[in-house]
Amino acid sequence: MSRKRWLALIAVAMLLVVSLVVNAATSMIFSNTSSLMDSMRHHDWTEQILETGEEFGGQIVVLEVNGVIQDVGDGGLFAPTGYRHQMFLSQIEQAGKDPNVEGIILRVNTPGGGVVESAEIHEKIVEAQTTYDKPIYVSMGSMAASGGYYIAAPADKIVASPQTITGSIGVIMESINVTELAENYGVKVNTIKSGPFKDIMSATREMTEEDRAILQSLIDESYDEFVRVIAEGRNMTESEVRTIGDGRIYSGNQALELDLIDELGTLDDTIAMMRDHVGNFDVIKYEPHVGFPGFLSLSLKQWFGNNTGELATLERILATHRSPSLKYIYTD
């Protein structure tokens, strides 16, 4: 590795330490001044007007699901600058409770993500619809697959581009096995466990038929829930969902033919449809605050310039939970 890259990595490490110190100090300050901060900034986002309407007294809110649906936390230097799960849940809840909000549009651009996180979003969407009587439309971007479709299923209307990649209805769990590689290099792993399945999906032993049966039961259970959500949201039978829900992806045109979406169109078209339904109100977007950690992360990317590989690798290692887990996700 070149001297320049060594210096860059050392700088990243130093900034990580600084970030941890700043976060700790900030937490202490905020714990003593929470009431003051609440009065200054009630949410972690600001409201930006996208389009001005002709009617007063109401709003249409656009919320974005952009990136992999996973909860990796919001703190630290390597906090995600894309999708932030807890903040998004708060945004849906706020838009649902706000009496000024007449309708909610979800702009979905994701390959999916965690089973638990997708279910949490689904619950918030249904709550906004049933408890607060808010219509919810979905505008699909370039991709709204697997968990992206899971969260779209209960929407009152789903709109996609003809070229949108959607579908991928199913559940996946993956791991790697390095047993032969370890043997070739003389690496031996000593495992002490309380039961025969405690190291299930270990990378250092072969999967047994009993292991596979246990994991398949988890996959089947999550898949059954996926099918139920689509059947209820799209007014289809479970048999119909299972026929088209074999994991394959569909284009927007194909999804329309299969009744997985309602209309073809853009975000602007979706906004027009919502205005026809609730009124020609202002369209606003909840825009996250960047914050100090996000600012440092963005600055680092600029500082690395074209040599972003090391930083991207560090971000993935530090920000992503690496253990095998159940996922509604499309992987190409």
Coordinates of C-alpha atoms in Angstrom, one line a residue:
M1 CA 0.0 0.0 0.0
S2 CA 1.4 3.4 -0.9
R3 CA 2.5 6.0 1.7
K4 CA -0.4 8.3 0.7
R5 CA -3.0 5.6 1.4
W6 CA -1.4 4.7 4.7
L7 CA -1.6 8.4 5.7
A8 CA -5.2 8.5 4.6
L9 CA -6.2 5.4 6.6
I10 CA -4.4 6.9 9.7
A11 CA -6.4 10.1 9.2
V12 CA -9.6 8.1 9.1
A13 CA -8.7 6.3 12.3
M14 CA -7.9 9.6 14.0
L15 CA -11.2 11.1 12.8
L16 CA -13.1 8.1 14.1
V17 CA -11.6 8.6 17.6
V18 CA -12.5 12.3 17.4
S19 CA -16.0 11.3 16.4
L20 CA -16.4 9.0 19.3
V21 CA -15.2 11.7 21.7
V22 CA -17.5 14.3 20.2
N23 CA -20.5 11.9 20.3
A24 CA -19.9 11.1 24.0
A25 CA -19.6 14.8 24.8
T26 CA -22.7 15.7 22.8
S27 CA -24.7 13.0 24.5
M28 CA -23.7 14.5 27.9
I29 CA -24.7 17.9 26.8
F30 CA -28.0 16.8 25.3
S31 CA -28.9 14.9 28.4
N32 CA -28.7 18.1 30.5
T33 CA -30.3 20.4 27.9
S34 CA -33.0 18.2 26.3
S35 CA -35.8 20.7 26.9
L36 CA -33.9 23.5 25.3
M37 CA -33.0 21.4 22.3
D38 CA -36.6 20.3 21.9
S39 CA -37.6 23.9 21.7
M40 CA -34.9 24.6 19.1
R41 CA -35.4 21.6 16.9
H42 CA -38.2 19.1 17.4
H43 CA -37.2 16.7 14.7
D44 CA -34.1 15.3 13.0
W45 CA -35.4 16.7 9.7
T46 CA -36.7 19.9 8.1
E47 CA -39.7 20.5 5.9
Q48 CA -38.9 21.6 2.3
I49 CA -41.6 22.7 -0.1
L50 CA -41.4 20.8 -3.4
E51 CA -44.5 22.3 -5.0
T52 CA -46.8 25.1 -4.0
G53 CA -50.5 24.2 -4.1
E54 CA -53.6 26.3 -4.8
E55 CA -55.5 25.3 -1.7
F56 CA -54.6 26.2 1.9
G57 CA -55.0 24.3 5.2
G58 CA -53.3 21.0 4.2
Q59 CA -50.1 19.3 3.0
I60 CA -49.0 16.3 1.0
V61 CA -45.8 14.8 2.5
V62 CA -43.2 12.9 0.4
L63 CA -41.0 10.5 2.3
E64 CA -38.1 8.7 0.8
V65 CA -36.9 5.1 1.3
N66 CA -33.6 5.3 -0.5
G67 CA -31.1 2.5 0.0
V68 CA -31.0 -0.9 1.8
I69 CA -33.7 -1.2 4.5
Q70 CA -31.5 -1.9 7.5
D71 CA -31.2 -0.5 11.0
V72 CA -27.5 0.2 11.4
G73 CA -27.9 3.1 13.9
D74 CA -27.7 6.9 13.4
G75 CA -24.6 7.7 15.4
G76 CA -20.9 7.9 14.8
L77 CA -18.6 9.0 12.1
F78 CA -19.7 6.3 9.7
A79 CA -23.4 6.8 10.3
P80 CA -25.3 6.1 7.0
T81 CA -25.9 9.2 4.9
G82 CA -28.7 7.3 2.9
Y83 CA -31.5 5.4 4.5
R84 CA -31.9 5.9 8.3
H85 CA -34.4 3.4 9.7
Q86 CA -35.4 4.9 13.0
M87 CA -35.7 8.4 11.5
F88 CA -37.9 7.0 8.7
L89 CA -40.2 5.3 11.2
S90 CA -40.5 8.6 13.1
Q91 CA -41.3 10.4 9.8
I92 CA -44.2 8.1 9.0
E93 CA -45.5 8.4 12.5
Q94 CA -45.3 12.2 12.5
A95 CA -46.9 12.5 9.0
G96 CA -49.7 10.2 10.2
K97 CA -50.4 12.2 13.4
D98 CA -50.1 15.6 11.9
P99 CA -53.6 16.9 11.3
N100 CA -52.4 19.2 8.5
V101 CA -51.2 16.2 6.4
E102 CA -53.8 15.2 4.0
G103 CA -51.8 12.5 2.2
I104 CA -48.5 10.6 2.2
I105 CA -46.4 9.6 -0.8
L106 CA -43.5 7.1 -0.3
R107 CA -40.8 7.4 -2.9
V108 CA -39.3 3.9 -2.8
N109 CA -35.9 3.1 -4.3
T110 CA -34.5 0.1 -2.6
P111 CA -33.6 -3.6 -3.2
G112 CA -35.2 -4.4 0.1
G113 CA -33.5 -5.3 3.3
G114 CA -34.1 -6.9 6.7
V115 CA -37.3 -8.8 7.5
V116 CA -37.7 -7.1 10.9
E117 CA -37.1 -3.6 9.5
S118 CA -39.5 -4.1 6.6
A119 CA -42.2 -5.3 9.0
E120 CA -41.7 -2.3 11.2
I121 CA -42.3 0.0 8.2
H122 CA -45.3 -2.0 7.1
E123 CA -46.8 -1.6 10.6
K124 CA -46.3 2.2 10.5
I125 CA -47.9 2.5 7.1
V126 CA -51.0 0.5 8.2
E127 CA -51.2 2.6 11.4
A128 CA -51.2 5.8 9.3
Q129 CA -54.0 4.4 7.1
T130 CA -56.2 2.9 9.8
T131 CA -55.6 5.0 12.9
Y132 CA -55.2 8.4 11.2
D133 CA -57.1 7.8 8.0
K134 CA -54.3 9.0 5.7
P135 CA -54.2 7.8 2.1
I136 CA -50.7 6.5 1.2
Y137 CA -49.4 6.3 -2.4
V138 CA -46.2 4.7 -3.4
S139 CA -44.0 6.0 -6.2
M140 CA -41.4 3.4 -7.2
G141 CA -38.0 4.5 -8.5
S142 CA -35.5 2.5 -10.4
M143 CA -35.9 -0.4 -8.0
A144 CA -38.5 -1.4 -5.4
A145 CA -37.8 -5.1 -5.0
S146 CA -38.4 -7.7 -2.3
G147 CA -38.6 -5.7 1.0
G148 CA -39.2 -2.6 -1.2
Y149 CA -42.4 -4.3 -2.5
Y150 CA -43.3 -5.6 1.0
I151 CA -43.6 -2.1 2.3
A152 CA -45.4 -0.9 -0.9
A153 CA -48.1 -3.7 -0.8
P154 CA -50.5 -2.0 1.7
A155 CA -50.5 1.3 -0.2
D156 CA -53.7 2.7 -1.5
K157 CA -52.1 3.2 -4.9
I158 CA -48.7 2.0 -6.3
V159 CA -47.2 3.8 -9.3
A160 CA -44.0 2.6 -11.1
S161 CA -42.0 3.4 -14.1
P162 CA -42.2 0.9 -17.0
Q163 CA -38.5 0.2 -16.4
T164 CA -38.8 -0.1 -12.6
I165 CA -37.3 -3.4 -11.2
T166 CA -39.8 -4.8 -8.7
G167 CA -41.1 -8.1 -7.5
S168 CA -38.4 -10.4 -6.1
I169 CA -41.0 -11.7 -3.7
G170 CA -39.2 -14.0 -1.3
V171 CA -36.8 -14.5 1.6
I172 CA -33.1 -15.2 1.6
M173 CA -30.4 -16.1 4.1
E174 CA -26.8 -16.5 3.1
S175 CA -23.5 -17.5 4.6
I176 CA -20.1 -18.6 3.3
N177 CA -18.1 -21.7 4.1
V178 CA -14.4 -21.6 4.2
T179 CA -13.7 -25.1 5.5
E180 CA -11.7 -26.3 2.6
L181 CA -9.7 -23.0 2.4
A182 CA -8.9 -23.3 6.1
E183 CA -7.7 -26.9 5.6
N184 CA -5.5 -25.9 2.7
Y185 CA -3.7 -23.3 4.9
G186 CA -3.6 -25.5 8.0
V187 CA -6.1 -23.4 9.9
K188 CA -8.0 -25.2 12.6
V189 CA -11.0 -23.8 14.5
N190 CA -11.9 -24.9 18.0
T191 CA -15.6 -24.5 18.9
I192 CA -17.1 -25.0 22.3
K193 CA -20.9 -24.9 22.2
S194 CA -23.8 -25.7 24.5
G195 CA -25.8 -27.5 21.9
P196 CA -25.5 -29.1 18.4
F197 CA -27.0 -26.2 16.6
K198 CA -25.3 -23.3 18.5
D199 CA -22.9 -22.7 15.6
I200 CA -25.5 -23.1 12.9
M201 CA -24.5 -21.4 9.6
S202 CA -20.9 -21.2 10.9
A203 CA -18.4 -20.4 8.1
T204 CA -16.0 -23.1 9.5
R205 CA -18.1 -26.2 9.2
E206 CA -20.3 -27.9 6.6
M207 CA -24.0 -27.4 6.9
T208 CA -25.9 -30.5 7.9
E209 CA -29.4 -31.6 6.7
E210 CA -30.7 -30.9 10.2
D211 CA -29.2 -27.4 10.0
R212 CA -30.8 -26.8 6.6
A213 CA -34.2 -28.0 7.8
I214 CA -34.2 -25.6 10.8
L215 CA -33.2 -22.6 8.6
Q216 CA -35.7 -23.6 5.9
S217 CA -38.5 -23.5 8.5
L218 CA -37.5 -19.9 9.3
I219 CA -37.4 -19.0 5.6
D220 CA -40.9 -20.6 5.1
E221 CA -42.4 -18.7 8.0
S222 CA -41.1 -15.3 6.8
Y223 CA -42.2 -16.1 3.2
D224 CA -45.7 -17.0 4.5
E225 CA -45.9 -13.6 6.1
F226 CA -44.7 -11.9 2.9
V227 CA -47.5 -13.7 1.0
R228 CA -50.1 -12.7 3.5
V229 CA -49.1 -9.0 3.4
I230 CA -49.3 -8.9 -0.4
A231 CA -52.6 -10.9 -0.5
E232 CA -54.2 -8.4 1.9
G233 CA -52.7 -5.3 0.4
R234 CA -53.4 -6.2 -3.2
N235 CA -56.7 -8.0 -2.6
M236 CA -55.3 -11.2 -4.1
T237 CA -55.5 -14.9 -3.0
E238 CA -52.5 -16.4 -1.4
S239 CA -52.4 -18.9 -4.3
E240 CA -52.2 -16.1 -6.8
V241 CA -49.4 -14.5 -4.8
R242 CA -47.4 -17.7 -4.5
T243 CA -47.7 -18.3 -8.3
I244 CA -45.9 -15.0 -9.1
G245 CA -43.9 -14.8 -5.9
D246 CA -41.1 -17.3 -6.8
G247 CA -38.3 -14.8 -6.3
R248 CA -38.1 -13.5 -9.9
I249 CA -38.0 -9.8 -10.6
Y250 CA -40.5 -7.9 -12.8
S251 CA -40.4 -4.7 -14.8
G252 CA -43.0 -2.1 -14.2
N253 CA -44.9 -3.1 -17.3
Q254 CA -44.9 -6.7 -16.2
A255 CA -46.0 -5.8 -12.6
L256 CA -48.9 -3.8 -14.0
E257 CA -50.1 -6.9 -16.0
L258 CA -49.8 -9.0 -12.8
D259 CA -51.8 -6.4 -10.7
L260 CA -48.8 -5.8 -8.5
I261 CA -49.0 -2.1 -9.2
D262 CA -51.9 0.2 -10.2
E263 CA -50.4 2.8 -12.6
L264 CA -47.4 3.6 -14.7
G265 CA -45.9 7.0 -14.1
T266 CA -43.3 9.2 -12.4
L267 CA -43.2 10.8 -9.0
D268 CA -44.7 13.9 -10.5
D269 CA -47.6 11.8 -11.8
T270 CA -48.0 10.3 -8.4
I271 CA -48.2 13.7 -6.8
A272 CA -50.8 14.7 -9.4
M273 CA -52.9 11.6 -8.6
M274 CA -52.7 12.4 -4.8
R275 CA -53.8 16.0 -5.5
D276 CA -56.7 14.8 -7.5
H277 CA -57.7 12.6 -4.5
V278 CA -57.1 15.0 -1.5
G279 CA -56.8 18.5 -3.0
N280 CA -54.2 20.8 -4.6
F281 CA -52.2 21.3 -1.4
D282 CA -48.5 22.2 -0.9
V283 CA -46.2 19.2 -1.4
I284 CA -43.5 19.0 1.2
K285 CA -40.6 16.7 1.8
Y286 CA -39.0 15.8 5.1
E287 CA -35.2 16.4 4.5
P288 CA -32.8 14.9 7.1
H289 CA -30.3 17.1 8.9
V290 CA -26.8 16.2 7.9
G291 CA -25.3 16.7 11.4
F292 CA -21.7 16.7 12.4
P293 CA -21.0 12.9 11.8
G294 CA -22.5 13.1 8.4
F295 CA -20.5 16.2 7.6
L296 CA -17.3 14.5 8.5
S297 CA -18.3 11.4 6.4
L298 CA -19.0 13.6 3.4
S299 CA -15.8 15.5 3.9
L300 CA -13.8 12.3 4.1
K301 CA -15.2 11.2 0.8
Q302 CA -14.2 14.5 -0.8
W303 CA -10.8 14.3 0.8
F304 CA -10.2 10.7 -0.6
G305 CA -11.1 12.0 -4.0
N306 CA -11.0 9.1 -6.6
N307 CA -9.4 6.7 -4.0
T308 CA -12.7 5.9 -2.2
G309 CA -12.3 2.2 -2.1
E310 CA -10.6 2.1 1.4
L311 CA -13.2 4.4 2.9
A312 CA -16.1 2.5 1.4
T313 CA -14.7 -0.7 2.8
L314 CA -14.3 0.8 6.2
E315 CA -17.8 2.1 6.1
R316 CA -19.3 -1.2 5.3
I317 CA -17.3 -3.0 8.0
L318 CA -18.1 -0.4 10.7
A319 CA -21.7 0.3 9.8
T320 CA -23.1 -3.1 8.8
H321 CA -24.0 -6.0 11.0
R322 CA -22.3 -9.0 9.3
S323 CA -24.1 -11.9 10.9
P324 CA -26.4 -14.0 8.7
S325 CA -30.0 -12.8 9.0
L326 CA -33.3 -13.2 7.3
K327 CA -33.7 -10.7 4.5
Y328 CA -36.4 -9.5 2.0
I329 CA -33.8 -8.4 -0.5
Y330 CA -32.9 -8.6 -4.2
T331 CA -29.3 -9.4 -4.8
D332 CA -27.9 -9.2 -8.4

